[in-house]
Amino acid sequence: MFRSGERRFLIINHITIISLFVLILAGGVVRSSGSGMGCPDWPKCFGKWIPPTDVSELPDDYQEKYVSQRVKKNERFARTLDLFGFSNLADQLRTDKSVLEPELFNASKTWTEYINRLIGALTGLFLLACAVFSIVYLKVKKRIFFLSVFNLLLVVFQAWLGSIVVSTNLVSWIVTVHMLIAIAILAISIYTYYYARVLRDRMLLANKAAGNLRSLAIGALILTVLQITLGTEVREAVDEVAGSMNYLNRSEWVTKGDLVYIFHSNMAILVFGLNVVMLVLMRRKYLGNSYQFKFIVYIFFLILAQLVTGITLAYLALPPIAQAAHILLATLTFGAQFYLLLILKQNKMYKKSFV
């Protein structure tokens, strides 16, 4: 059914999607373990390609050295923000005193962050392979090639933004943008995989017109992206509370959160309810063994697991494992919802059969 070049692209694209989810999980582990500043520089870690395992391997003035480097890099970034008209954000960055706080060496946090970077580098290589193997579609569907190349450029930008995340000492809005770009990269990879498959396998599409279900699917997808964004903001708010309490009394961090946490929690119920409605409607519309119905079932259980981890975080003092799982489940839900939206398109073969 698929030509050899097309099969090769589908395989590497599939591996890339899996790798992106692994990278998001690794990022969740970094975030939940507080290892985001485990490496104070980028792309190296403490000036080395293989980071140290003990503080004795570092010079005595290593803290001052990396603070000085961060300040210079942040000033360059602030000038860039000024250039694009974001003067308020640039001023906030210049006056942020947390950037001047030196990071103490912690081998566990350093290697947690370093492994995250290795997974990121491997994912980048997979995206490069996708761009190379997508050349086979230049004469068939140029869209796949151009999107694959754009995704490669986007991941390069994401790597640079990751360095800004480090240099700014995890400024909240930059962390949020970093997460949203990761979702965009994932979405493009899922789309190119879908589009490459559907070229030769039209049976992947729905046997009936989706009608209002497509609008509901779009709404559910938008809500999930909003939830992920709010979740990132909640995490930043919790970090601020934790810092103000000297990282003591962990069980009280969530309860002292702001309105963003309340909104995030309440909207989770809305997301769950909307997807239950979709599950019922799709069970009536499509056969039980259709791709469309299978994916809405996957989504239902992913959201259910997401609610469980959310409750665990709220009532069991934010266990790090639950934090990482919460982030991974959110992105898995997004991926499944996006793919479902794509395959809700009606197969033309079925359209003709009803004429």
mmCIF file of C-alpha atoms in Angstrom:
data_model
loop_
_atom_site.group_PDB
_atom_site.id
_atom_site.type_symbol
_atom_site.label_atom_id
_atom_site.label_comp_id
_atom_site.label_asym_id
_atom_site.label_seq_id
_atom_site.Cartn_x
_atom_site.Cartn_y
_atom_site.Cartn_z
ATOM 1 C CA MET A 1 0.000 0.000 0.000
ATOM 2 C CA PHE A 2 2.735 2.480 1.004
ATOM 3 C CA ARG A 3 5.896 3.005 -1.009
ATOM 4 C CA SER A 4 9.201 2.312 0.738
ATOM 5 C CA GLY A 5 10.034 6.019 1.142
ATOM 6 C CA GLU A 6 6.572 6.700 2.558
ATOM 7 C CA ARG A 7 6.847 3.798 4.999
ATOM 8 C CA ARG A 8 10.208 5.122 6.162
ATOM 9 C CA PHE A 9 8.709 8.565 6.799
ATOM 10 C CA LEU A 10 5.719 7.135 8.675
ATOM 11 C CA ILE A 11 7.963 5.030 10.908
ATOM 12 C CA ILE A 12 10.312 7.898 11.828
ATOM 13 C CA ASN A 13 7.371 10.275 12.266
ATOM 14 C CA HIS A 14 5.702 7.800 14.623
ATOM 15 C CA ILE A 15 8.946 7.447 16.601
ATOM 16 C CA THR A 16 9.229 11.240 16.729
ATOM 17 C CA ILE A 17 5.748 11.585 18.226
ATOM 18 C CA ILE A 18 6.605 9.015 20.908
ATOM 19 C CA SER A 19 9.895 10.814 21.555
ATOM 20 C CA LEU A 20 8.057 14.135 21.993
ATOM 21 C CA PHE A 21 5.827 12.602 24.653
ATOM 22 C CA VAL A 22 8.898 11.155 26.412
ATOM 23 C CA LEU A 23 10.524 14.598 26.277
ATOM 24 C CA ILE A 24 7.428 16.209 27.800
ATOM 25 C CA LEU A 25 7.499 13.593 30.569
ATOM 26 C CA ALA A 26 11.191 14.323 31.162
ATOM 27 C CA GLY A 27 10.376 18.038 31.326
ATOM 28 C CA GLY A 28 7.656 17.242 33.856
ATOM 29 C CA VAL A 29 10.169 15.335 35.998
ATOM 30 C CA VAL A 30 12.570 18.281 35.799
ATOM 31 C CA ARG A 31 9.813 20.700 36.803
ATOM 32 C CA SER A 32 8.426 18.577 39.637
ATOM 33 C CA SER A 33 11.872 17.849 41.098
ATOM 34 C CA GLY A 34 12.926 21.502 40.946
ATOM 35 C CA SER A 35 15.808 20.666 38.606
ATOM 36 C CA GLY A 36 15.119 23.389 36.058
ATOM 37 C CA MET A 37 18.273 25.246 37.072
ATOM 38 C CA GLY A 38 20.324 22.078 37.548
ATOM 39 C CA CYS A 39 22.489 23.295 34.674
ATOM 40 C CA PRO A 40 23.005 27.069 34.961
ATOM 41 C CA ASP A 41 24.227 27.433 31.366
ATOM 42 C CA TRP A 42 23.206 26.194 27.895
ATOM 43 C CA PRO A 43 23.894 24.197 25.740
ATOM 44 C CA LYS A 44 26.702 22.914 27.966
ATOM 45 C CA CYS A 45 26.186 22.101 31.635
ATOM 46 C CA PHE A 46 28.601 23.882 33.958
ATOM 47 C CA GLY A 47 30.724 24.515 30.884
ATOM 48 C CA LYS A 48 31.013 20.798 30.059
ATOM 49 C CA TRP A 49 29.341 18.449 27.580
ATOM 50 C CA ILE A 50 29.266 15.826 30.330
ATOM 51 C CA PRO A 51 28.380 17.553 33.619
ATOM 52 C CA PRO A 52 30.314 17.106 36.873
ATOM 53 C CA THR A 53 29.231 14.717 39.592
ATOM 54 C CA ASP A 54 30.750 16.612 42.513
ATOM 55 C CA VAL A 55 31.182 20.275 43.426
ATOM 56 C CA SER A 56 34.939 19.707 43.775
ATOM 57 C CA GLU A 57 35.106 19.545 39.965
ATOM 58 C CA LEU A 58 33.991 23.182 39.736
ATOM 59 C CA PRO A 59 36.037 26.360 40.339
ATOM 60 C CA ASP A 60 35.456 28.288 43.553
ATOM 61 C CA ASP A 61 33.859 31.214 41.726
ATOM 62 C CA TYR A 62 31.465 29.117 39.604
ATOM 63 C CA GLN A 63 28.358 30.767 41.084
ATOM 64 C CA GLU A 64 29.457 34.317 40.259
ATOM 65 C CA LYS A 65 30.583 33.214 36.788
ATOM 66 C CA TYR A 66 27.216 31.795 35.756
ATOM 67 C CA VAL A 67 25.225 34.633 37.312
ATOM 68 C CA SER A 68 27.312 37.082 35.275
ATOM 69 C CA GLN A 69 26.681 35.066 32.098
ATOM 70 C CA ARG A 70 22.931 35.003 32.778
ATOM 71 C CA VAL A 71 22.764 38.748 33.327
ATOM 72 C CA LYS A 72 24.514 39.429 29.992
ATOM 73 C CA LYS A 73 22.288 36.992 28.094
ATOM 74 C CA ASN A 74 19.139 38.417 29.681
ATOM 75 C CA GLU A 75 20.140 41.927 28.698
ATOM 76 C CA ARG A 76 20.461 40.801 25.066
ATOM 77 C CA PHE A 77 17.052 39.140 25.289
ATOM 78 C CA ALA A 78 15.559 42.287 26.888
ATOM 79 C CA ARG A 79 16.870 44.381 23.990
ATOM 80 C CA THR A 80 15.175 41.957 21.588
ATOM 81 C CA LEU A 81 11.893 42.373 23.484
ATOM 82 C CA ASP A 82 12.291 46.148 23.265
ATOM 83 C CA LEU A 83 12.819 45.847 19.525
ATOM 84 C CA PHE A 84 9.488 44.038 19.103
ATOM 85 C CA GLY A 85 7.593 46.472 21.329
ATOM 86 C CA PHE A 86 7.462 44.377 24.540
ATOM 87 C CA SER A 87 9.103 47.042 26.696
ATOM 88 C CA ASN A 88 7.140 46.130 29.842
ATOM 89 C CA LEU A 89 8.339 42.535 29.697
ATOM 90 C CA ALA A 90 11.885 43.746 29.027
ATOM 91 C CA ASP A 91 11.766 46.018 32.086
ATOM 92 C CA GLN A 92 10.425 43.186 34.242
ATOM 93 C CA LEU A 93 13.323 41.034 33.119
ATOM 94 C CA ARG A 94 15.888 43.738 33.882
ATOM 95 C CA THR A 95 14.507 44.334 37.387
ATOM 96 C CA ASP A 96 14.049 40.654 38.300
ATOM 97 C CA LYS A 97 16.351 40.117 41.275
ATOM 98 C CA SER A 98 15.911 36.336 41.252
ATOM 99 C CA VAL A 99 18.254 36.176 38.253
ATOM 100 C CA LEU A 100 21.054 37.383 40.533
ATOM 101 C CA GLU A 101 20.588 34.482 42.946
ATOM 102 C CA PRO A 102 23.406 31.943 42.449
ATOM 103 C CA GLU A 103 22.552 28.265 42.053
ATOM 104 C CA LEU A 104 24.203 25.784 44.410
ATOM 105 C CA PHE A 105 25.511 22.648 42.725
ATOM 106 C CA ASN A 106 23.287 19.595 43.230
ATOM 107 C CA ALA A 107 24.418 16.484 41.371
ATOM 108 C CA SER A 108 20.956 14.915 41.329
ATOM 109 C CA LYS A 109 19.296 18.017 39.867
ATOM 110 C CA THR A 110 22.143 18.571 37.428
ATOM 111 C CA TRP A 111 21.890 15.098 35.954
ATOM 112 C CA THR A 112 18.087 15.206 35.881
ATOM 113 C CA GLU A 113 18.255 18.356 33.743
ATOM 114 C CA TYR A 114 21.116 16.920 31.670
ATOM 115 C CA ILE A 115 19.160 13.760 30.810
ATOM 116 C CA ASN A 116 16.233 15.969 29.810
ATOM 117 C CA ARG A 117 18.554 17.824 27.430
ATOM 118 C CA LEU A 118 19.855 14.559 25.962
ATOM 119 C CA ILE A 119 16.291 13.426 25.237
ATOM 120 C CA GLY A 120 15.652 16.834 23.666
ATOM 121 C CA ALA A 121 18.722 16.476 21.439
ATOM 122 C CA LEU A 122 17.616 12.983 20.362
ATOM 123 C CA THR A 123 14.127 14.291 19.566
ATOM 124 C CA GLY A 124 15.718 17.033 17.487
ATOM 125 C CA LEU A 125 17.561 14.394 15.462
ATOM 126 C CA PHE A 126 14.282 12.546 14.874
ATOM 127 C CA LEU A 127 12.692 15.781 13.623
ATOM 128 C CA LEU A 128 15.678 16.302 11.337
ATOM 129 C CA ALA A 129 15.177 12.781 9.960
ATOM 130 C CA CYS A 130 11.480 13.566 9.400
ATOM 131 C CA ALA A 131 12.436 16.634 7.366
ATOM 132 C CA VAL A 132 14.910 14.616 5.279
ATOM 133 C CA PHE A 133 12.558 11.653 4.682
ATOM 134 C CA SER A 134 9.657 13.979 3.838
ATOM 135 C CA ILE A 135 11.415 14.865 0.555
ATOM 136 C CA VAL A 136 9.577 11.863 -0.929
ATOM 137 C CA TYR A 137 6.329 13.886 -0.709
ATOM 138 C CA LEU A 138 7.578 16.868 -2.720
ATOM 139 C CA LYS A 139 5.866 15.577 -5.872
ATOM 140 C CA VAL A 140 2.838 14.087 -4.102
ATOM 141 C CA LYS A 141 1.925 16.417 -1.202
ATOM 142 C CA LYS A 142 4.294 19.334 -0.692
ATOM 143 C CA ARG A 143 2.459 20.209 2.526
ATOM 144 C CA ILE A 144 4.074 17.295 4.367
ATOM 145 C CA PHE A 145 7.565 18.381 3.322
ATOM 146 C CA PHE A 146 7.149 22.069 4.165
ATOM 147 C CA LEU A 147 5.506 21.339 7.517
ATOM 148 C CA SER A 148 8.296 18.906 8.430
ATOM 149 C CA VAL A 149 10.935 21.512 7.591
ATOM 150 C CA PHE A 150 9.008 24.186 9.511
ATOM 151 C CA ASN A 151 8.797 21.847 12.513
ATOM 152 C CA LEU A 152 12.559 21.406 12.413
ATOM 153 C CA LEU A 153 13.022 25.195 12.447
ATOM 154 C CA LEU A 154 10.493 25.447 15.269
ATOM 155 C CA VAL A 155 12.395 22.952 17.405
ATOM 156 C CA VAL A 156 15.592 24.967 16.846
ATOM 157 C CA PHE A 157 13.730 28.041 18.128
ATOM 158 C CA GLN A 158 12.432 25.941 21.030
ATOM 159 C CA ALA A 159 15.986 24.944 21.943
ATOM 160 C CA TRP A 160 17.009 28.611 21.970
ATOM 161 C CA LEU A 161 13.978 29.491 24.090
ATOM 162 C CA GLY A 162 14.989 26.706 26.466
ATOM 163 C CA SER A 163 18.292 28.511 26.962
ATOM 164 C CA ILE A 164 16.311 31.678 27.776
ATOM 165 C CA VAL A 165 14.248 29.719 30.309
ATOM 166 C CA VAL A 166 17.516 28.814 32.049
ATOM 167 C CA SER A 167 19.101 32.264 31.836
ATOM 168 C CA THR A 168 15.972 34.005 33.191
ATOM 169 C CA ASN A 169 15.770 31.576 36.124
ATOM 170 C CA LEU A 170 12.403 30.104 35.017
ATOM 171 C CA VAL A 171 10.416 33.314 34.456
ATOM 172 C CA SER A 172 6.770 32.195 34.385
ATOM 173 C CA TRP A 173 5.594 33.620 31.046
ATOM 174 C CA ILE A 174 8.643 32.230 29.222
ATOM 175 C CA VAL A 175 8.014 28.776 30.721
ATOM 176 C CA THR A 176 4.400 28.989 29.500
ATOM 177 C CA VAL A 177 5.450 29.977 25.967
ATOM 178 C CA HIS A 178 8.002 27.147 26.017
ATOM 179 C CA MET A 179 5.230 24.666 26.835
ATOM 180 C CA LEU A 180 2.870 25.998 24.154
ATOM 181 C CA ILE A 181 5.561 25.722 21.481
ATOM 182 C CA ALA A 182 6.152 22.117 22.547
ATOM 183 C CA ILE A 183 2.438 21.471 21.946
ATOM 184 C CA ALA A 184 2.673 23.142 18.527
ATOM 185 C CA ILE A 185 5.611 20.904 17.550
ATOM 186 C CA LEU A 186 3.638 17.868 18.692
ATOM 187 C CA ALA A 187 0.559 18.970 16.715
ATOM 188 C CA ILE A 188 2.559 19.407 13.495
ATOM 189 C CA SER A 189 4.141 15.957 13.892
ATOM 190 C CA ILE A 190 0.717 14.383 14.453
ATOM 191 C CA TYR A 191 -0.682 16.217 11.424
ATOM 192 C CA THR A 192 2.100 15.123 9.057
ATOM 193 C CA TYR A 193 1.703 11.532 10.292
ATOM 194 C CA TYR A 194 -2.061 11.673 9.695
ATOM 195 C CA TYR A 195 -1.742 13.301 6.291
ATOM 196 C CA ALA A 196 0.881 10.777 5.134
ATOM 197 C CA ARG A 197 -1.341 7.891 6.259
ATOM 198 C CA VAL A 198 -4.577 9.176 4.790
ATOM 199 C CA LEU A 199 -2.982 9.559 1.345
ATOM 200 C CA ARG A 200 -2.966 5.749 1.025
ATOM 201 C CA ASP A 201 -5.520 4.690 3.639
ATOM 202 C CA ARG A 202 -8.803 6.567 3.224
ATOM 203 C CA MET A 203 -10.528 4.034 5.500
ATOM 204 C CA LEU A 204 -8.959 5.936 8.372
ATOM 205 C CA LEU A 205 -11.623 8.623 7.877
ATOM 206 C CA ALA A 206 -15.195 8.592 9.195
ATOM 207 C CA ASN A 207 -18.000 6.742 7.415
ATOM 208 C CA LYS A 208 -20.482 9.526 8.191
ATOM 209 C CA ALA A 209 -20.323 13.313 8.256
ATOM 210 C CA ALA A 210 -19.348 14.485 11.754
ATOM 211 C CA GLY A 211 -21.746 17.460 11.773
ATOM 212 C CA ASN A 212 -21.836 19.154 15.182
ATOM 213 C CA LEU A 213 -19.378 16.610 16.562
ATOM 214 C CA ARG A 214 -16.568 18.367 14.727
ATOM 215 C CA SER A 215 -17.449 21.670 16.429
ATOM 216 C CA LEU A 216 -17.536 19.908 19.795
ATOM 217 C CA ALA A 217 -14.149 18.335 19.061
ATOM 218 C CA ILE A 218 -12.677 21.764 18.256
ATOM 219 C CA GLY A 219 -14.145 23.175 21.466
ATOM 220 C CA ALA A 220 -12.751 20.302 23.528
ATOM 221 C CA LEU A 221 -9.314 20.769 21.966
ATOM 222 C CA ILE A 222 -9.292 24.508 22.712
ATOM 223 C CA LEU A 223 -10.329 23.844 26.318
ATOM 224 C CA THR A 224 -7.496 21.347 26.716
ATOM 225 C CA VAL A 225 -4.922 23.839 25.421
ATOM 226 C CA LEU A 226 -6.334 26.454 27.790
ATOM 227 C CA GLN A 227 -6.157 23.969 30.657
ATOM 228 C CA ILE A 228 -2.518 23.186 29.881
ATOM 229 C CA THR A 229 -1.741 26.914 29.828
ATOM 230 C CA LEU A 230 -3.558 27.486 33.118
ATOM 231 C CA GLY A 231 -1.841 24.446 34.603
ATOM 232 C CA THR A 232 1.538 25.993 33.799
ATOM 233 C CA GLU A 233 0.432 29.223 35.471
ATOM 234 C CA VAL A 234 -0.817 27.284 38.516
ATOM 235 C CA ARG A 235 2.566 25.631 38.810
ATOM 236 C CA GLU A 236 4.272 29.027 38.752
ATOM 237 C CA ALA A 237 1.899 30.326 41.437
ATOM 238 C CA VAL A 238 2.629 27.281 43.614
ATOM 239 C CA ASP A 239 6.363 27.875 43.182
ATOM 240 C CA GLU A 240 5.937 31.452 44.428
ATOM 241 C CA VAL A 241 3.977 30.258 47.468
ATOM 242 C CA ALA A 242 6.583 27.577 48.158
ATOM 243 C CA GLY A 243 9.383 30.145 48.020
ATOM 244 C CA SER A 244 7.550 32.518 50.342
ATOM 245 C CA MET A 245 7.180 29.643 52.840
ATOM 246 C CA ASN A 246 10.846 28.622 52.538
ATOM 247 C CA TYR A 247 9.658 25.370 50.940
ATOM 248 C CA LEU A 248 8.150 24.196 54.235
ATOM 249 C CA ASN A 249 4.595 22.941 54.922
ATOM 250 C CA ARG A 250 4.207 21.467 51.430
ATOM 251 C CA SER A 251 0.590 20.460 52.102
ATOM 252 C CA GLU A 252 -0.403 24.149 52.322
ATOM 253 C CA TRP A 253 1.078 25.277 48.991
ATOM 254 C CA VAL A 254 -2.016 24.497 46.916
ATOM 255 C CA THR A 255 -4.516 25.906 49.408
ATOM 256 C CA LYS A 256 -2.711 29.247 49.344
ATOM 257 C CA GLY A 257 -2.922 29.417 45.536
ATOM 258 C CA ASP A 258 -4.732 32.189 43.664
ATOM 259 C CA LEU A 259 -7.828 32.340 41.432
ATOM 260 C CA VAL A 260 -5.986 30.691 38.548
ATOM 261 C CA TYR A 261 -5.941 27.422 40.518
ATOM 262 C CA ILE A 262 -9.676 27.662 41.269
ATOM 263 C CA PHE A 263 -10.466 28.379 37.611
ATOM 264 C CA HIS A 264 -8.209 25.523 36.502
ATOM 265 C CA SER A 265 -9.918 23.089 38.869
ATOM 266 C CA ASN A 266 -13.460 24.098 37.897
ATOM 267 C CA MET A 267 -12.722 23.999 34.190
ATOM 268 C CA ALA A 268 -11.492 20.416 34.537
ATOM 269 C CA ILE A 269 -15.102 19.437 35.286
ATOM 270 C CA LEU A 270 -16.253 21.242 32.133
ATOM 271 C CA VAL A 271 -13.625 19.439 30.033
ATOM 272 C CA PHE A 272 -14.690 16.081 31.445
ATOM 273 C CA GLY A 273 -18.393 16.795 30.883
ATOM 274 C CA LEU A 274 -17.888 17.904 27.278
ATOM 275 C CA ASN A 275 -15.944 14.779 26.438
ATOM 276 C CA VAL A 276 -18.595 12.566 28.065
ATOM 277 C CA VAL A 277 -21.172 14.194 25.779
ATOM 278 C CA MET A 278 -18.906 13.495 22.792
ATOM 279 C CA LEU A 279 -18.502 9.876 23.892
ATOM 280 C CA VAL A 280 -22.270 9.361 23.988
ATOM 281 C CA LEU A 281 -22.889 11.089 20.651
ATOM 282 C CA MET A 282 -20.090 9.260 18.877
ATOM 283 C CA ARG A 283 -21.292 5.905 20.202
ATOM 284 C CA ARG A 284 -24.638 6.592 18.545
ATOM 285 C CA LYS A 285 -23.137 7.863 15.283
ATOM 286 C CA TYR A 286 -20.230 5.526 14.592
ATOM 287 C CA LEU A 287 -19.760 1.806 14.840
ATOM 288 C CA GLY A 288 -18.135 0.567 18.029
ATOM 289 C CA ASN A 289 -15.009 -0.618 16.185
ATOM 290 C CA SER A 290 -14.407 2.607 14.224
ATOM 291 C CA TYR A 291 -11.218 4.641 14.690
ATOM 292 C CA GLN A 292 -13.314 7.619 15.756
ATOM 293 C CA PHE A 293 -15.086 5.814 18.581
ATOM 294 C CA LYS A 294 -11.869 4.145 19.756
ATOM 295 C CA PHE A 295 -10.146 7.514 20.082
ATOM 296 C CA ILE A 296 -12.948 9.131 22.059
ATOM 297 C CA VAL A 297 -12.758 6.150 24.443
ATOM 298 C CA TYR A 298 -8.984 6.702 24.779
ATOM 299 C CA ILE A 299 -9.626 10.383 25.471
ATOM 300 C CA PHE A 300 -12.254 9.591 28.102
ATOM 301 C CA PHE A 301 -9.867 7.393 30.087
ATOM 302 C CA LEU A 302 -6.987 9.846 29.693
ATOM 303 C CA ILE A 303 -9.114 12.671 31.118
ATOM 304 C CA LEU A 304 -10.322 10.389 33.905
ATOM 305 C CA ALA A 305 -6.701 9.614 34.819
ATOM 306 C CA GLN A 306 -5.937 13.328 34.543
ATOM 307 C CA LEU A 307 -8.648 14.117 37.097
ATOM 308 C CA VAL A 308 -7.248 11.475 39.452
ATOM 309 C CA THR A 309 -3.734 12.955 39.290
ATOM 310 C CA GLY A 310 -5.191 16.452 39.755
ATOM 311 C CA ILE A 311 -7.024 15.374 42.902
ATOM 312 C CA THR A 312 -3.869 13.621 44.103
ATOM 313 C CA LEU A 313 -1.889 16.840 43.655
ATOM 314 C CA ALA A 314 -4.490 18.909 45.496
ATOM 315 C CA TYR A 315 -4.985 16.636 48.502
ATOM 316 C CA LEU A 316 -1.697 14.734 48.869
ATOM 317 C CA ALA A 317 0.765 17.651 49.037
ATOM 318 C CA LEU A 318 1.867 17.721 45.385
ATOM 319 C CA PRO A 319 3.778 14.413 45.051
ATOM 320 C CA PRO A 320 6.403 14.837 42.293
ATOM 321 C CA ILE A 321 5.371 11.630 40.478
ATOM 322 C CA ALA A 322 1.799 12.885 40.192
ATOM 323 C CA GLN A 323 3.054 16.240 38.841
ATOM 324 C CA ALA A 324 4.990 14.582 36.008
ATOM 325 C CA ALA A 325 2.080 12.234 35.249
ATOM 326 C CA HIS A 326 -0.360 15.181 35.216
ATOM 327 C CA ILE A 327 1.654 16.989 32.540
ATOM 328 C CA LEU A 328 2.106 13.850 30.432
ATOM 329 C CA LEU A 329 -1.604 12.958 30.589
ATOM 330 C CA ALA A 330 -2.551 16.499 29.560
ATOM 331 C CA THR A 331 -0.393 16.330 26.428
ATOM 332 C CA LEU A 332 -1.538 12.781 25.631
ATOM 333 C CA THR A 333 -5.120 14.047 25.835
ATOM 334 C CA PHE A 334 -4.273 16.920 23.494
ATOM 335 C CA GLY A 335 -2.615 14.551 21.030
ATOM 336 C CA ALA A 336 -5.552 12.131 21.014
ATOM 337 C CA GLN A 337 -8.082 14.977 20.660
ATOM 338 C CA PHE A 338 -6.153 16.542 17.778
ATOM 339 C CA TYR A 339 -5.885 13.222 15.942
ATOM 340 C CA LEU A 340 -9.585 12.559 16.515
ATOM 341 C CA LEU A 341 -10.418 15.958 15.024
ATOM 342 C CA LEU A 342 -8.410 15.062 11.915
ATOM 343 C CA ILE A 343 -10.032 11.654 11.364
ATOM 344 C CA LEU A 344 -13.554 13.031 11.842
ATOM 345 C CA LYS A 345 -13.356 14.147 8.216
ATOM 346 C CA GLN A 346 -15.752 12.054 6.117
ATOM 347 C CA ASN A 347 -14.367 9.574 3.617
ATOM 348 C CA LYS A 348 -15.403 10.584 0.065
ATOM 349 C CA MET A 349 -16.121 6.944 -0.747
ATOM 350 C CA TYR A 350 -19.012 6.979 1.721
ATOM 351 C CA LYS A 351 -20.269 10.296 0.369
ATOM 352 C CA LYS A 352 -20.631 8.751 -3.089
ATOM 353 C CA SER A 353 -22.462 5.718 -1.742
ATOM 354 C CA PHE A 354 -25.290 7.929 -0.461
ATOM 355 C CA VAL A 355 -25.773 9.861 -3.727
#
